mmCIF file of C-alpha atoms in Angstrom:
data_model
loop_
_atom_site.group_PDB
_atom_site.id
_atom_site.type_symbol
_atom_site.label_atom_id
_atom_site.label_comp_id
_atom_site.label_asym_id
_atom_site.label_seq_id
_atom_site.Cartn_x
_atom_site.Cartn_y
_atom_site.Cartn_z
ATOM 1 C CA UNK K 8 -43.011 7.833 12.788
ATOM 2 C CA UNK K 9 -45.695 8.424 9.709
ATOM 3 C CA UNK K 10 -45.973 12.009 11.671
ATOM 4 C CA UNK K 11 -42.214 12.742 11.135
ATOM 5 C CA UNK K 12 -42.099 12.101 7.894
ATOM 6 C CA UNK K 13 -44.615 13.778 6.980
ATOM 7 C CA UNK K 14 -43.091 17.104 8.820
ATOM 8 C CA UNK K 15 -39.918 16.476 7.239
ATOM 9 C CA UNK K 16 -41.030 16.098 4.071
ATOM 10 C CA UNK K 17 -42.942 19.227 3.975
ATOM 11 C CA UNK K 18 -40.102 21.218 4.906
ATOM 12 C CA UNK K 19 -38.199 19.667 1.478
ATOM 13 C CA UNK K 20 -41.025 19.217 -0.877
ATOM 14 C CA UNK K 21 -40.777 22.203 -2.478
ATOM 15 C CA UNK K 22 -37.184 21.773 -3.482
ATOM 16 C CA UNK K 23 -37.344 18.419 -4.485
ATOM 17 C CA UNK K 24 -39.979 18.935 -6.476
ATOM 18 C CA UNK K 25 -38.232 21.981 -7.910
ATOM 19 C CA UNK K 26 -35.132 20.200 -8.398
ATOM 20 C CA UNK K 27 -37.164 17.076 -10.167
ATOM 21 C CA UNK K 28 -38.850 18.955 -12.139
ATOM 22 C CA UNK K 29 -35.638 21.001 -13.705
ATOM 23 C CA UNK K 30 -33.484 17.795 -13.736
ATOM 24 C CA UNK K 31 -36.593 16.229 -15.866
ATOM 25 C CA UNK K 32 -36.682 18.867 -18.545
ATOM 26 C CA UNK K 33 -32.812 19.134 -18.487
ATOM 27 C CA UNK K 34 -32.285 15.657 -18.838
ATOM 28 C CA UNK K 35 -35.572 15.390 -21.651
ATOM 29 C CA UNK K 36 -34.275 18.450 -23.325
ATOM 30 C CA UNK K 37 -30.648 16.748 -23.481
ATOM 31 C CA UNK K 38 -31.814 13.299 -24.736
ATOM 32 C CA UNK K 39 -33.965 14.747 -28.111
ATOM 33 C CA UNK K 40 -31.197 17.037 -28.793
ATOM 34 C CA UNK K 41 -27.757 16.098 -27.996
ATOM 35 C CA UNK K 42 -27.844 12.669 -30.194
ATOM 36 C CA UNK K 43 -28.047 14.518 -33.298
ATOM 37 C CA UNK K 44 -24.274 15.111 -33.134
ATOM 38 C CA UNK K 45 -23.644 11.361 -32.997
ATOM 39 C CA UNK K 46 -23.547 8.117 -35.379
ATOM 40 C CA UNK K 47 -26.149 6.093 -33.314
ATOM 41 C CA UNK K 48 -27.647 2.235 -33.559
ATOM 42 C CA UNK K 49 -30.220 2.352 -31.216
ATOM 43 C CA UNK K 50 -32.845 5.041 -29.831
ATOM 44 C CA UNK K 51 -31.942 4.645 -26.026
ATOM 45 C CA UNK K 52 -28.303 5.638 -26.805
ATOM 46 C CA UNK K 53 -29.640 9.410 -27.236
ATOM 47 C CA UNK K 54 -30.157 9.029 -23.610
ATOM 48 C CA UNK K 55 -26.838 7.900 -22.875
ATOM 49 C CA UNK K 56 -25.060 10.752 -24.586
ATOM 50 C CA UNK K 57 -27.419 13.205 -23.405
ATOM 51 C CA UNK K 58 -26.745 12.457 -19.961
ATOM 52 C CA UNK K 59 -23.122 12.649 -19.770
ATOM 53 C CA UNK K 60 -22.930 15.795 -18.208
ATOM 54 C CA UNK K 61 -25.624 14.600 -15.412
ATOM 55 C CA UNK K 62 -23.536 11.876 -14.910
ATOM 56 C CA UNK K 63 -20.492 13.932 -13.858
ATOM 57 C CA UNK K 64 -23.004 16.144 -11.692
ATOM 58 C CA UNK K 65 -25.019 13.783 -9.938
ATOM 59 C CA UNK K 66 -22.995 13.916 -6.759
ATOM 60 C CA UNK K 67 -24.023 17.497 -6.610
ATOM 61 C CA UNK K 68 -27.570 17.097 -7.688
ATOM 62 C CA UNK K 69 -28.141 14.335 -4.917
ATOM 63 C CA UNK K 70 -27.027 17.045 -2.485
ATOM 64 C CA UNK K 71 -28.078 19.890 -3.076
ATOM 65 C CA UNK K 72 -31.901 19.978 -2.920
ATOM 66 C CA UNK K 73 -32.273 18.147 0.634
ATOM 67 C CA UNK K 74 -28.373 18.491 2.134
ATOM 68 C CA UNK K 75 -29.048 22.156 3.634
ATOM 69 C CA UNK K 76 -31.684 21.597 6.428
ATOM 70 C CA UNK K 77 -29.712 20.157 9.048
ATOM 71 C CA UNK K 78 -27.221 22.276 8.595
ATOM 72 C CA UNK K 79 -29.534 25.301 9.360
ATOM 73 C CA UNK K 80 -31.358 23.179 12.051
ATOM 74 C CA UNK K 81 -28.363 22.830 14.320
ATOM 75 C CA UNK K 82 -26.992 26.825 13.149
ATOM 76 C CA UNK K 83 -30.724 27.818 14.658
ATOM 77 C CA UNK K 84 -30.987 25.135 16.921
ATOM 78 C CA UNK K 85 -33.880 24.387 15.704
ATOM 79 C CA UNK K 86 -33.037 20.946 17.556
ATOM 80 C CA UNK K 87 -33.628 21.789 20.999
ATOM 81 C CA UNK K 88 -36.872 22.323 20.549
ATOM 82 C CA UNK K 89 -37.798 19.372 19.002
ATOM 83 C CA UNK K 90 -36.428 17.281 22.451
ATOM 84 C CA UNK K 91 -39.499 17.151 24.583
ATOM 85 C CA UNK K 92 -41.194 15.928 21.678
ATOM 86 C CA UNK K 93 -39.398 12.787 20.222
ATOM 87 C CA UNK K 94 -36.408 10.892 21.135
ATOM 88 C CA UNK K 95 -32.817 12.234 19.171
ATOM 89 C CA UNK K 96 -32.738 9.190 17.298
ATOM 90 C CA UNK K 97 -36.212 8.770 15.808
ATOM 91 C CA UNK K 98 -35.873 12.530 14.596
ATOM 92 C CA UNK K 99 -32.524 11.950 12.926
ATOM 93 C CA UNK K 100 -33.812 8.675 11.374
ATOM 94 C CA UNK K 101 -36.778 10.158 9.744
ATOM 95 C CA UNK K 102 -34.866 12.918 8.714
ATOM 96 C CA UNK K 103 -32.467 11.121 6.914
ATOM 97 C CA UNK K 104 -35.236 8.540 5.314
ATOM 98 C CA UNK K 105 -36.684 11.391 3.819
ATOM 99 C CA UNK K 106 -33.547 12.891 2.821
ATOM 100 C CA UNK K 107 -32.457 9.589 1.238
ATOM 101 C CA UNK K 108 -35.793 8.998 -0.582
ATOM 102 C CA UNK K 109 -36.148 12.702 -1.697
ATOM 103 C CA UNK K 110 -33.074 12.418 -3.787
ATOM 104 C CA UNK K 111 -33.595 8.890 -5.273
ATOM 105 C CA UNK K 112 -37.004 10.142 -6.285
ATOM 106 C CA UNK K 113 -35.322 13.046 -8.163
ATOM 107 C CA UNK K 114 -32.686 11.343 -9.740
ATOM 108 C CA UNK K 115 -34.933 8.003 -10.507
ATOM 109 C CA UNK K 116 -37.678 10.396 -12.428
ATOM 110 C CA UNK K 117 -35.762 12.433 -14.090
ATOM 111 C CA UNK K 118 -33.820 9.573 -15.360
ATOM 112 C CA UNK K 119 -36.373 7.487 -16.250
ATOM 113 C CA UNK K 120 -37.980 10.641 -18.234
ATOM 114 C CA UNK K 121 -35.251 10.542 -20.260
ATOM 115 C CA UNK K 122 -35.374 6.934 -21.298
ATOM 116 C CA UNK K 123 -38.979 7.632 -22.305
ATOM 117 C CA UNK K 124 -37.899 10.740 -24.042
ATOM 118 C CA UNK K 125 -35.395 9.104 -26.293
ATOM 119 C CA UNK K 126 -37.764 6.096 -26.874
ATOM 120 C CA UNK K 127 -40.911 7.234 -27.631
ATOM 121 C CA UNK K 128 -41.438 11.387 -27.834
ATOM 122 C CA UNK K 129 -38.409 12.135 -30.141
ATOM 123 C CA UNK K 130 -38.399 11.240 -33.674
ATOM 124 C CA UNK K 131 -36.435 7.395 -34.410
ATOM 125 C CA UNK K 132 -32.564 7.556 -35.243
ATOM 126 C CA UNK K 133 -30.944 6.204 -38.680
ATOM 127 C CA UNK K 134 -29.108 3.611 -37.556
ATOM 128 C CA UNK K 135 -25.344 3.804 -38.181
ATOM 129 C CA UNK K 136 -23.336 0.640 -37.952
ATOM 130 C CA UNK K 137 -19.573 0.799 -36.806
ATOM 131 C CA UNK K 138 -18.434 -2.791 -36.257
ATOM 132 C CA UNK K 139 -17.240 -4.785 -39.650
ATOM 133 C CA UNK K 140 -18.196 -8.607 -39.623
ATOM 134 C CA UNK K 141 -14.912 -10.046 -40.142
ATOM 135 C CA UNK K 142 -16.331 -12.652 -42.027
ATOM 136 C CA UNK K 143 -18.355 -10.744 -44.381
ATOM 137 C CA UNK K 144 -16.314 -7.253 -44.682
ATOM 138 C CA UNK K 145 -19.833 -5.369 -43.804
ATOM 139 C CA UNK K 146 -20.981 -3.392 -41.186
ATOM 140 C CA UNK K 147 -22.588 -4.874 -38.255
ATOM 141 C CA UNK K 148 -24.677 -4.157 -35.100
ATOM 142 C CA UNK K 149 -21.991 -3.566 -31.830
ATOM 143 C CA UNK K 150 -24.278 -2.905 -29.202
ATOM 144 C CA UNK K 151 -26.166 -6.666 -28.229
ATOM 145 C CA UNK K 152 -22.154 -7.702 -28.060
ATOM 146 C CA UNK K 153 -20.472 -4.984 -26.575
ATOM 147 C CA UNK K 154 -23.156 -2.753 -24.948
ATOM 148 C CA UNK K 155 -23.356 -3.437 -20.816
ATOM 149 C CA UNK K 156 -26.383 -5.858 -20.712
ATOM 150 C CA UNK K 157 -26.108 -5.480 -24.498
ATOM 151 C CA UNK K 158 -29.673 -7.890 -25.287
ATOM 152 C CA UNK K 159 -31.752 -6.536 -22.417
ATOM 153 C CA UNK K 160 -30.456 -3.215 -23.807
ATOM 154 C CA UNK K 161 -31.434 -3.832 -27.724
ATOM 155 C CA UNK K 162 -34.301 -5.884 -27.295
ATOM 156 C CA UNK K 163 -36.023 -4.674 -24.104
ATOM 157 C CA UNK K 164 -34.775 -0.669 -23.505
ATOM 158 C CA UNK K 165 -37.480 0.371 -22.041
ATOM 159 C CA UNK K 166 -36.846 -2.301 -19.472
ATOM 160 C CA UNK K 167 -32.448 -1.600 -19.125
ATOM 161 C CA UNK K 168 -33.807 1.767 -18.687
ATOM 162 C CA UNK K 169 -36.351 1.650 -15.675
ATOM 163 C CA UNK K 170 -34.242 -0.657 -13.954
ATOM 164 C CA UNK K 171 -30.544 1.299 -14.613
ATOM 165 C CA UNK K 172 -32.789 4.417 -13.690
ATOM 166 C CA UNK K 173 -33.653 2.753 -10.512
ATOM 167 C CA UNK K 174 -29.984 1.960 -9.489
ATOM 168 C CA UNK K 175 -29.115 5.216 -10.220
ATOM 169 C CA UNK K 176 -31.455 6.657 -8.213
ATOM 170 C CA UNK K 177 -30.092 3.961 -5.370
ATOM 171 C CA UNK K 178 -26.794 5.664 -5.666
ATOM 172 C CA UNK K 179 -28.419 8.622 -5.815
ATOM 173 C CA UNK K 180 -29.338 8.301 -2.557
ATOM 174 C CA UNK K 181 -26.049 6.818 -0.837
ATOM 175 C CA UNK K 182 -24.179 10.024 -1.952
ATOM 176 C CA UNK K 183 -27.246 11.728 -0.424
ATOM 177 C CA UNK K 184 -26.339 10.024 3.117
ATOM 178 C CA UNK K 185 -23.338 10.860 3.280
ATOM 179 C CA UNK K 186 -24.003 15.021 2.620
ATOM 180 C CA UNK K 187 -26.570 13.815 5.655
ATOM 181 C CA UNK K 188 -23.514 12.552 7.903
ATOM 182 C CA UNK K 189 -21.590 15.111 6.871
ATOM 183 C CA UNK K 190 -24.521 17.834 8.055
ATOM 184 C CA UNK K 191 -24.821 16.227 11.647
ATOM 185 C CA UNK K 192 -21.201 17.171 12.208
ATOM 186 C CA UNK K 193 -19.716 19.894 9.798
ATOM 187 C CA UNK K 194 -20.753 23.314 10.122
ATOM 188 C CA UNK K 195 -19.640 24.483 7.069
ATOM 189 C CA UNK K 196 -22.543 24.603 4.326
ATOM 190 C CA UNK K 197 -20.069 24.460 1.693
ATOM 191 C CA UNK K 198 -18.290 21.359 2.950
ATOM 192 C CA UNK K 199 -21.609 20.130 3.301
ATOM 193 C CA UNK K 200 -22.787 20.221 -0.282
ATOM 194 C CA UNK K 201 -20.361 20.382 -1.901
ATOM 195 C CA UNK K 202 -18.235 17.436 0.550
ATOM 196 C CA UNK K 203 -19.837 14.104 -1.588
ATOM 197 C CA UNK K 204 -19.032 16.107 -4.935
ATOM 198 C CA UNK K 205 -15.414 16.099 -4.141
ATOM 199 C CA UNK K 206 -15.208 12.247 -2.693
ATOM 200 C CA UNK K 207 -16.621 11.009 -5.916
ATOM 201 C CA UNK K 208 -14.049 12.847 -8.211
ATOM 202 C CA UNK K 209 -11.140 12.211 -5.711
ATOM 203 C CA UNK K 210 -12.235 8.252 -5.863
ATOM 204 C CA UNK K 211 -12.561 8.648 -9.625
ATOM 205 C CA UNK K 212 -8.972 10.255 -9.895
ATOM 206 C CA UNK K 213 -6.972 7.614 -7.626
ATOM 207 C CA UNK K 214 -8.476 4.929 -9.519
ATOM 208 C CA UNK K 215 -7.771 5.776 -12.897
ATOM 209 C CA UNK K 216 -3.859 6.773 -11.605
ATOM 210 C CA UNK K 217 -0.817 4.293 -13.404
ATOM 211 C CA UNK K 218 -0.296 1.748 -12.087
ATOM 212 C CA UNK K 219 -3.705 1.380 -10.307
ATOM 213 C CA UNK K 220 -5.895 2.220 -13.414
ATOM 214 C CA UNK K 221 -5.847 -1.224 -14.770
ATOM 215 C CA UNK K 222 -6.879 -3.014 -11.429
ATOM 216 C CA UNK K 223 -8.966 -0.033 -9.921
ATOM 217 C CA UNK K 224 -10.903 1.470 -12.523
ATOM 218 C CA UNK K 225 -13.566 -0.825 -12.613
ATOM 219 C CA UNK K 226 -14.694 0.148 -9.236
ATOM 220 C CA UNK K 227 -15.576 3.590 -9.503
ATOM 221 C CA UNK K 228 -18.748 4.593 -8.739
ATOM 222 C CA UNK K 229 -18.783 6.759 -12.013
ATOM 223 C CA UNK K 230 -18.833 3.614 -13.760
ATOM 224 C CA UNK K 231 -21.697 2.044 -11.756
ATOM 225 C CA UNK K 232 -23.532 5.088 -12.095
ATOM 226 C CA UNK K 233 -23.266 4.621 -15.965
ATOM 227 C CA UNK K 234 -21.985 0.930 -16.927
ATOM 228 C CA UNK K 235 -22.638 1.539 -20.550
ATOM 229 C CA UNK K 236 -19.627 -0.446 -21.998
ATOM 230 C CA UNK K 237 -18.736 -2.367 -18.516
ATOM 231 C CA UNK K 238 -17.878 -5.450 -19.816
ATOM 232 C CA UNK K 239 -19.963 -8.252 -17.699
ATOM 233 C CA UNK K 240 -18.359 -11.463 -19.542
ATOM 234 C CA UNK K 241 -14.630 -10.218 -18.337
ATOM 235 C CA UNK K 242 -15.167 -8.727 -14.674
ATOM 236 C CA UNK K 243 -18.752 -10.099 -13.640
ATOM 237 C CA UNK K 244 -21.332 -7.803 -12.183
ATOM 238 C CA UNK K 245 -19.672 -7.291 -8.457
ATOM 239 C CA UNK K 246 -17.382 -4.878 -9.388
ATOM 240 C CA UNK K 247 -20.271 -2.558 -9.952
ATOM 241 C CA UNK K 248 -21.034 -2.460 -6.213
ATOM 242 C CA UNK K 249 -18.001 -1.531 -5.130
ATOM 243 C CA UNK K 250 -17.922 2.099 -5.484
ATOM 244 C CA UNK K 251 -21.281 2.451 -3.716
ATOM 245 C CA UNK K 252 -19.944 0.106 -0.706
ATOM 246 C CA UNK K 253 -17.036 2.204 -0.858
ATOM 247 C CA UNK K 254 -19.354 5.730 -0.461
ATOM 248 C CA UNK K 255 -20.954 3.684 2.558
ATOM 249 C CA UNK K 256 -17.943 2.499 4.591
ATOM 250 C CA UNK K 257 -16.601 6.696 4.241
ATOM 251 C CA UNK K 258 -19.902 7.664 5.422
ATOM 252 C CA UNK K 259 -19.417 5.490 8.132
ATOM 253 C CA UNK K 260 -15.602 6.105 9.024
ATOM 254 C CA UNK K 261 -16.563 9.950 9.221
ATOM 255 C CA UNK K 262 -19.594 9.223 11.649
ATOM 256 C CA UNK K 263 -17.206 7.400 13.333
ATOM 257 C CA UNK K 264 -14.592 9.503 13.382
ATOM 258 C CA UNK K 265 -16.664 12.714 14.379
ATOM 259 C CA UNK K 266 -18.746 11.088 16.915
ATOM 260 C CA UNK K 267 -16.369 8.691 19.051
ATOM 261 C CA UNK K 268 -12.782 10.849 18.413
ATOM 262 C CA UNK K 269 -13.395 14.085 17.526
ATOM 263 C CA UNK K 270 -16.365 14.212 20.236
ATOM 264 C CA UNK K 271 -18.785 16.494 17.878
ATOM 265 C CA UNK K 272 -22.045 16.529 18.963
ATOM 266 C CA UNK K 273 -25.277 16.691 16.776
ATOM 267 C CA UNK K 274 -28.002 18.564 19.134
ATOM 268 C CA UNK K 275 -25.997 21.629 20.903
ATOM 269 C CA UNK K 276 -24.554 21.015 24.004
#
């Protein structure tokens, strides 16, 4: 098994470690510029609003860099040749552990970059205070009380940081599996990359429609990718998981539904 993934991982390393390294500047670049547009309280918020656009992207960035090899595997069959070799399901398994891994390892550095960008390499914000203390009439901090994990977030950042950074990267890698299913059976490259993309902002959309917006929206895995203000006291933490467990049971309705009605075969027949 060690064997395969090394093999597999040498035919992605390059573009993982391509795509880590641009997402890392990108996402560094964003999070010492992008705050300067914004009335801020505390440094790791840079890296909040500097990621908002990798948030709506991260479908696509999880796919991308590692969903096109089986896809060009089975359109060579590449496959067959790999049968007197090692069994169908070891190959497959390795393959996707690497393709898993590769993208939470781009997602979860780059991220975590970014926290250390906004913490330590660019220069300390002014704080500016929005909430009035309705006993006093002055301004007050918001973020410990309203913030998702608001004290970890204030008093320990660099902590919230590595450990949202690692979730996302988690995520990161579920949207990952299911460009992977979606490879063993689709042989259309777009519908391949671009298939996990398109779930996430369909899932997004239902959820936020009247009347379900006010019982769905908490489950959508846009908002577990980036909690922010998720507010823990009101709906608990489970709601959070949702959306991923969500992205896993579709994975596994369209492996499913390929393999056992639709009769599609991985290796060619």
């Amino acid at each position: 098994m060690k064997n395969l993934l090394l093999l597999e991982w040498r035919k992605l390393r390059w573009p993982v470690l391509l795509s880590m390294v641009g997402l890392t500047i990108t996402i560094a670049i964003l999070s010492g510029t992008i705050y300067k547009s914004y009335s801020l309280e505390h440094d790791l918020e840079a890296w909040e609003v500097g990621i908002a656009i990798i948030v709506f992207l991260f479908p696509l960035i999880s796919v991308l860099p590692v969903g096109w090899l089986m896809y060009f595997e089975r359109k060579d069959q590449f496959l067959m040749y790999t049968l007197p070799r090692v069994k169908k399901s070891r190959y497959l398994l390795s393959k996707w552990i690497v393709v898993a891994s590769s993208s939470f390892l781009i997602m979860f550095v780059a991220m975590f970059i970014g926290v250390i960008t906004a913490l330590y390499i660019k220069p300390n914000i002014v704080p500016e205070y929005g909430l009035i203390n309705p006993d006093t009439g002055e301004l007050m901090p918001r973020l410990e009380s309203q913030h998702f994990m608001g004290a970890m977030f204030v008093h320990h950042p660099l902590t919230y940081g590595f450990l949202l950074s690692l979730w996302q990267g988690l995520l990161s890698a579920i949207i990952a599996t299911l460009g992977f299913i979606l490879s063993l059976f689709i042989s259309n490259i777009f519908i391949i990359l671009t298939g996990p993309f398109i779930y996430v902002i369909m899932e997004n959309f239902i959820f936020q429609i009247q009347p379900l917006r006010n019982s769905l929206r908490i489950y959508r895995i846009y908002l577990s990718f980036s909690p922010e203000f998720y507010d823990t006291a009101k709906y608990g933490y489970w709601p959070l998981l949702i959306g991923p467990l969500l992205a896993l049971l579709f994975t596994a309705f369209i492996a499913l539904y390929c393999r056992k009605i639709k009769k599609i075969t991985v290796y060619p027949s």
